[in-house]
Amino acid sequence: MGYKVPTFQDRAALAAEAKKKALERLKAQPKLDPAELAKRQEARLAREAEEEAKRQAKRDAIAREKAEKAAAAEAERLRLEEEKAKAEAERKAKAPPTAAELKALRDARYAARKARSLGR
């Protein structure tokens, strides 16, 4: 005749039947022997321990790298402080120019400017 639309009861019965068949298939599978299960668990634990060792090694390498960067930054900071202190000491040690020296510098700038303007 034509296509019959399945009712809710039909769909529920089909689902229950499929569920029952799947459960029977699962129960029909052979059980694993305890020795095989123990071997699998031992292999899994060994694999997990190896992965944890790798992760720990990576964390240690990152921490070591951070410590090296911090030490390098501290050394650079100390070097810059030392340079700054040395430059400050040199600046303080150097006597300010006398009036005669300032006049000589000013005269030299004036002469250079005059020479440039006359050379045009």
PDB file of C-alpha atoms in Angstrom:
ATOM      1  CA  MET A   1       0.000   0.000   0.000  1.00  0.00           C
ATOM      2  CA  GLY A   2       2.130   2.841   1.228  1.00  0.00           C
ATOM      3  CA  TYR A   3       4.717   3.840   3.759  1.00  0.00           C
ATOM      4  CA  LYS A   4       3.599   3.290   7.344  1.00  0.00           C
ATOM      5  CA  VAL A   5       4.901   5.913   9.810  1.00  0.00           C
ATOM      6  CA  PRO A   6       6.169   4.129  12.904  1.00  0.00           C
ATOM      7  CA  THR A   7       4.442   5.118  16.138  1.00  0.00           C
ATOM      8  CA  PHE A   8       6.169   6.012  19.351  1.00  0.00           C
ATOM      9  CA  GLN A   9       5.567   2.517  20.710  1.00  0.00           C
ATOM     10  CA  ASP A  10       7.192   0.996  17.606  1.00  0.00           C
ATOM     11  CA  ARG A  11      10.273   3.227  17.957  1.00  0.00           C
ATOM     12  CA  ALA A  12      10.546   2.517  21.710  1.00  0.00           C
ATOM     13  CA  ALA A  13      10.311  -1.240  21.088  1.00  0.00           C
ATOM     14  CA  LEU A  14      13.028  -1.070  18.398  1.00  0.00           C
ATOM     15  CA  ALA A  15      15.296   0.912  20.745  1.00  0.00           C
ATOM     16  CA  ALA A  16      14.733  -1.560  23.583  1.00  0.00           C
ATOM     17  CA  GLU A  17      15.499  -4.478  21.252  1.00  0.00           C
ATOM     18  CA  ALA A  18      18.723  -2.815  20.026  1.00  0.00           C
ATOM     19  CA  LYS A  19      19.769  -2.106  23.595  1.00  0.00           C
ATOM     20  CA  LYS A  20      19.114  -5.740  24.584  1.00  0.00           C
ATOM     21  CA  LYS A  21      21.177  -7.048  21.623  1.00  0.00           C
ATOM     22  CA  ALA A  22      24.080  -4.720  22.440  1.00  0.00           C
ATOM     23  CA  LEU A  23      24.055  -5.878  26.067  1.00  0.00           C
ATOM     24  CA  GLU A  24      24.056  -9.536  24.966  1.00  0.00           C
ATOM     25  CA  ARG A  25      27.039  -8.884  22.647  1.00  0.00           C
ATOM     26  CA  LEU A  26      28.901  -7.203  25.503  1.00  0.00           C
ATOM     27  CA  LYS A  27      28.207 -10.103  27.865  1.00  0.00           C
ATOM     28  CA  ALA A  28      29.289 -12.625  25.204  1.00  0.00           C
ATOM     29  CA  GLN A  29      32.801 -11.130  24.957  1.00  0.00           C
ATOM     30  CA  PRO A  30      35.481 -13.222  26.672  1.00  0.00           C
ATOM     31  CA  LYS A  31      36.744 -11.897  29.995  1.00  0.00           C
ATOM     32  CA  LEU A  32      40.378 -10.763  30.209  1.00  0.00           C
ATOM     33  CA  ASP A  33      42.562 -12.776  32.526  1.00  0.00           C
ATOM     34  CA  PRO A  34      43.977 -10.952  35.579  1.00  0.00           C
ATOM     35  CA  ALA A  35      47.567 -11.439  34.372  1.00  0.00           C
ATOM     36  CA  GLU A  36      46.806  -9.560  31.143  1.00  0.00           C
ATOM     37  CA  LEU A  37      45.040  -6.797  33.079  1.00  0.00           C
ATOM     38  CA  ALA A  38      48.007  -6.485  35.456  1.00  0.00           C
ATOM     39  CA  LYS A  39      50.423  -6.336  32.518  1.00  0.00           C
ATOM     40  CA  ARG A  40      48.373  -3.589  30.845  1.00  0.00           C
ATOM     41  CA  GLN A  41      48.158  -1.597  34.070  1.00  0.00           C
ATOM     42  CA  GLU A  42      51.906  -1.949  34.616  1.00  0.00           C
ATOM     43  CA  ALA A  43      52.589  -0.744  31.079  1.00  0.00           C
ATOM     44  CA  ARG A  44      50.215   2.202  31.571  1.00  0.00           C
ATOM     45  CA  LEU A  45      51.861   3.157  34.865  1.00  0.00           C
ATOM     46  CA  ALA A  46      55.321   2.952  33.294  1.00  0.00           C
ATOM     47  CA  ARG A  47      54.185   5.146  30.393  1.00  0.00           C
ATOM     48  CA  GLU A  48      52.656   7.680  32.797  1.00  0.00           C
ATOM     49  CA  ALA A  49      55.846   7.740  34.892  1.00  0.00           C
ATOM     50  CA  GLU A  50      57.936   8.346  31.759  1.00  0.00           C
ATOM     51  CA  GLU A  51      55.646  11.172  30.639  1.00  0.00           C
ATOM     52  CA  GLU A  52      55.777  12.723  34.112  1.00  0.00           C
ATOM     53  CA  ALA A  53      59.582  12.542  34.046  1.00  0.00           C
ATOM     54  CA  LYS A  54      59.587  14.343  30.678  1.00  0.00           C
ATOM     55  CA  ARG A  55      57.220  17.015  32.001  1.00  0.00           C
ATOM     56  CA  GLN A  56      59.384  17.479  35.108  1.00  0.00           C
ATOM     57  CA  ALA A  57      62.533  17.768  32.987  1.00  0.00           C
ATOM     58  CA  LYS A  58      60.820  20.410  30.855  1.00  0.00           C
ATOM     59  CA  ARG A  59      59.703  22.326  33.965  1.00  0.00           C
ATOM     60  CA  ASP A  60      63.249  22.159  35.345  1.00  0.00           C
ATOM     61  CA  ALA A  61      64.696  23.445  32.058  1.00  0.00           C
ATOM     62  CA  ILE A  62      62.225  26.344  32.037  1.00  0.00           C
ATOM     63  CA  ALA A  63      63.042  27.200  35.661  1.00  0.00           C
ATOM     64  CA  ARG A  64      66.777  27.037  34.922  1.00  0.00           C
ATOM     65  CA  GLU A  65      66.312  29.303  31.886  1.00  0.00           C
ATOM     66  CA  LYS A  66      64.311  31.796  33.977  1.00  0.00           C
ATOM     67  CA  ALA A  67      67.029  31.820  36.628  1.00  0.00           C
ATOM     68  CA  GLU A  68      69.712  32.396  33.983  1.00  0.00           C
ATOM     69  CA  LYS A  69      67.720  35.276  32.472  1.00  0.00           C
ATOM     70  CA  ALA A  70      67.198  36.809  35.908  1.00  0.00           C
ATOM     71  CA  ALA A  71      70.914  36.512  36.692  1.00  0.00           C
ATOM     72  CA  ALA A  72      71.822  38.087  33.339  1.00  0.00           C
ATOM     73  CA  ALA A  73      69.346  40.921  33.913  1.00  0.00           C
ATOM     74  CA  GLU A  74      70.754  41.515  37.391  1.00  0.00           C
ATOM     75  CA  ALA A  75      74.322  41.540  36.048  1.00  0.00           C
ATOM     76  CA  GLU A  76      73.320  44.031  33.342  1.00  0.00           C
ATOM     77  CA  ARG A  77      71.577  46.214  35.926  1.00  0.00           C
ATOM     78  CA  LEU A  78      74.693  46.185  38.125  1.00  0.00           C
ATOM     79  CA  ARG A  79      76.907  46.999  35.130  1.00  0.00           C
ATOM     80  CA  LEU A  80      74.697  49.952  34.188  1.00  0.00           C
ATOM     81  CA  GLU A  81      74.682  51.203  37.779  1.00  0.00           C
ATOM     82  CA  GLU A  82      78.478  50.948  37.859  1.00  0.00           C
ATOM     83  CA  GLU A  83      78.797  52.857  34.567  1.00  0.00           C
ATOM     84  CA  LYS A  84      76.391  55.494  35.820  1.00  0.00           C
ATOM     85  CA  ALA A  85      78.317  55.857  39.078  1.00  0.00           C
ATOM     86  CA  LYS A  86      81.631  56.068  37.194  1.00  0.00           C
ATOM     87  CA  ALA A  87      80.259  58.731  34.829  1.00  0.00           C
ATOM     88  CA  GLU A  88      78.885  60.694  37.783  1.00  0.00           C
ATOM     89  CA  ALA A  89      82.239  60.474  39.571  1.00  0.00           C
ATOM     90  CA  GLU A  90      84.062  61.643  36.436  1.00  0.00           C
ATOM     91  CA  ARG A  91      81.621  64.515  36.040  1.00  0.00           C
ATOM     92  CA  LYS A  92      82.119  65.575  39.660  1.00  0.00           C
ATOM     93  CA  ALA A  93      85.889  65.150  39.469  1.00  0.00           C
ATOM     94  CA  LYS A  94      86.164  67.327  36.390  1.00  0.00           C
ATOM     95  CA  ALA A  95      86.416  70.981  37.395  1.00  0.00           C
ATOM     96  CA  PRO A  96      83.967  73.376  35.781  1.00  0.00           C
ATOM     97  CA  PRO A  97      85.493  75.478  32.997  1.00  0.00           C
ATOM     98  CA  THR A  98      86.982  78.803  34.026  1.00  0.00           C
ATOM     99  CA  ALA A  99      85.750  82.090  32.660  1.00  0.00           C
ATOM    100  CA  ALA A 100      88.765  82.333  30.358  1.00  0.00           C
ATOM    101  CA  GLU A 101      88.068  78.833  28.934  1.00  0.00           C
ATOM    102  CA  LEU A 102      84.392  79.699  28.365  1.00  0.00           C
ATOM    103  CA  LYS A 103      85.454  82.921  26.588  1.00  0.00           C
ATOM    104  CA  ALA A 104      87.916  80.975  24.388  1.00  0.00           C
ATOM    105  CA  LEU A 105      85.171  78.479  23.398  1.00  0.00           C
ATOM    106  CA  ARG A 106      82.741  81.295  22.645  1.00  0.00           C
ATOM    107  CA  ASP A 107      85.362  83.133  20.547  1.00  0.00           C
ATOM    108  CA  ALA A 108      86.134  79.932  18.601  1.00  0.00           C
ATOM    109  CA  ARG A 109      82.407  79.445  17.799  1.00  0.00           C
ATOM    110  CA  TYR A 110      82.118  83.077  16.740  1.00  0.00           C
ATOM    111  CA  ALA A 111      85.188  82.803  14.473  1.00  0.00           C
ATOM    112  CA  ALA A 112      83.861  79.608  12.870  1.00  0.00           C
ATOM    113  CA  ARG A 113      80.475  81.231  12.252  1.00  0.00           C
ATOM    114  CA  LYS A 114      82.151  84.318  10.796  1.00  0.00           C
ATOM    115  CA  ALA A 115      84.328  82.164   8.502  1.00  0.00           C
ATOM    116  CA  ARG A 116      81.233  80.336   7.238  1.00  0.00           C
ATOM    117  CA  SER A 117      79.362  83.539   6.535  1.00  0.00           C
ATOM    118  CA  LEU A 118      82.325  85.126   4.681  1.00  0.00           C
ATOM    119  CA  GLY A 119      82.888  81.989   2.639  1.00  0.00           C
ATOM    120  CA  ARG A 120      79.496  82.167   0.946  1.00  0.00           C
TER     121      ARG A 120
END
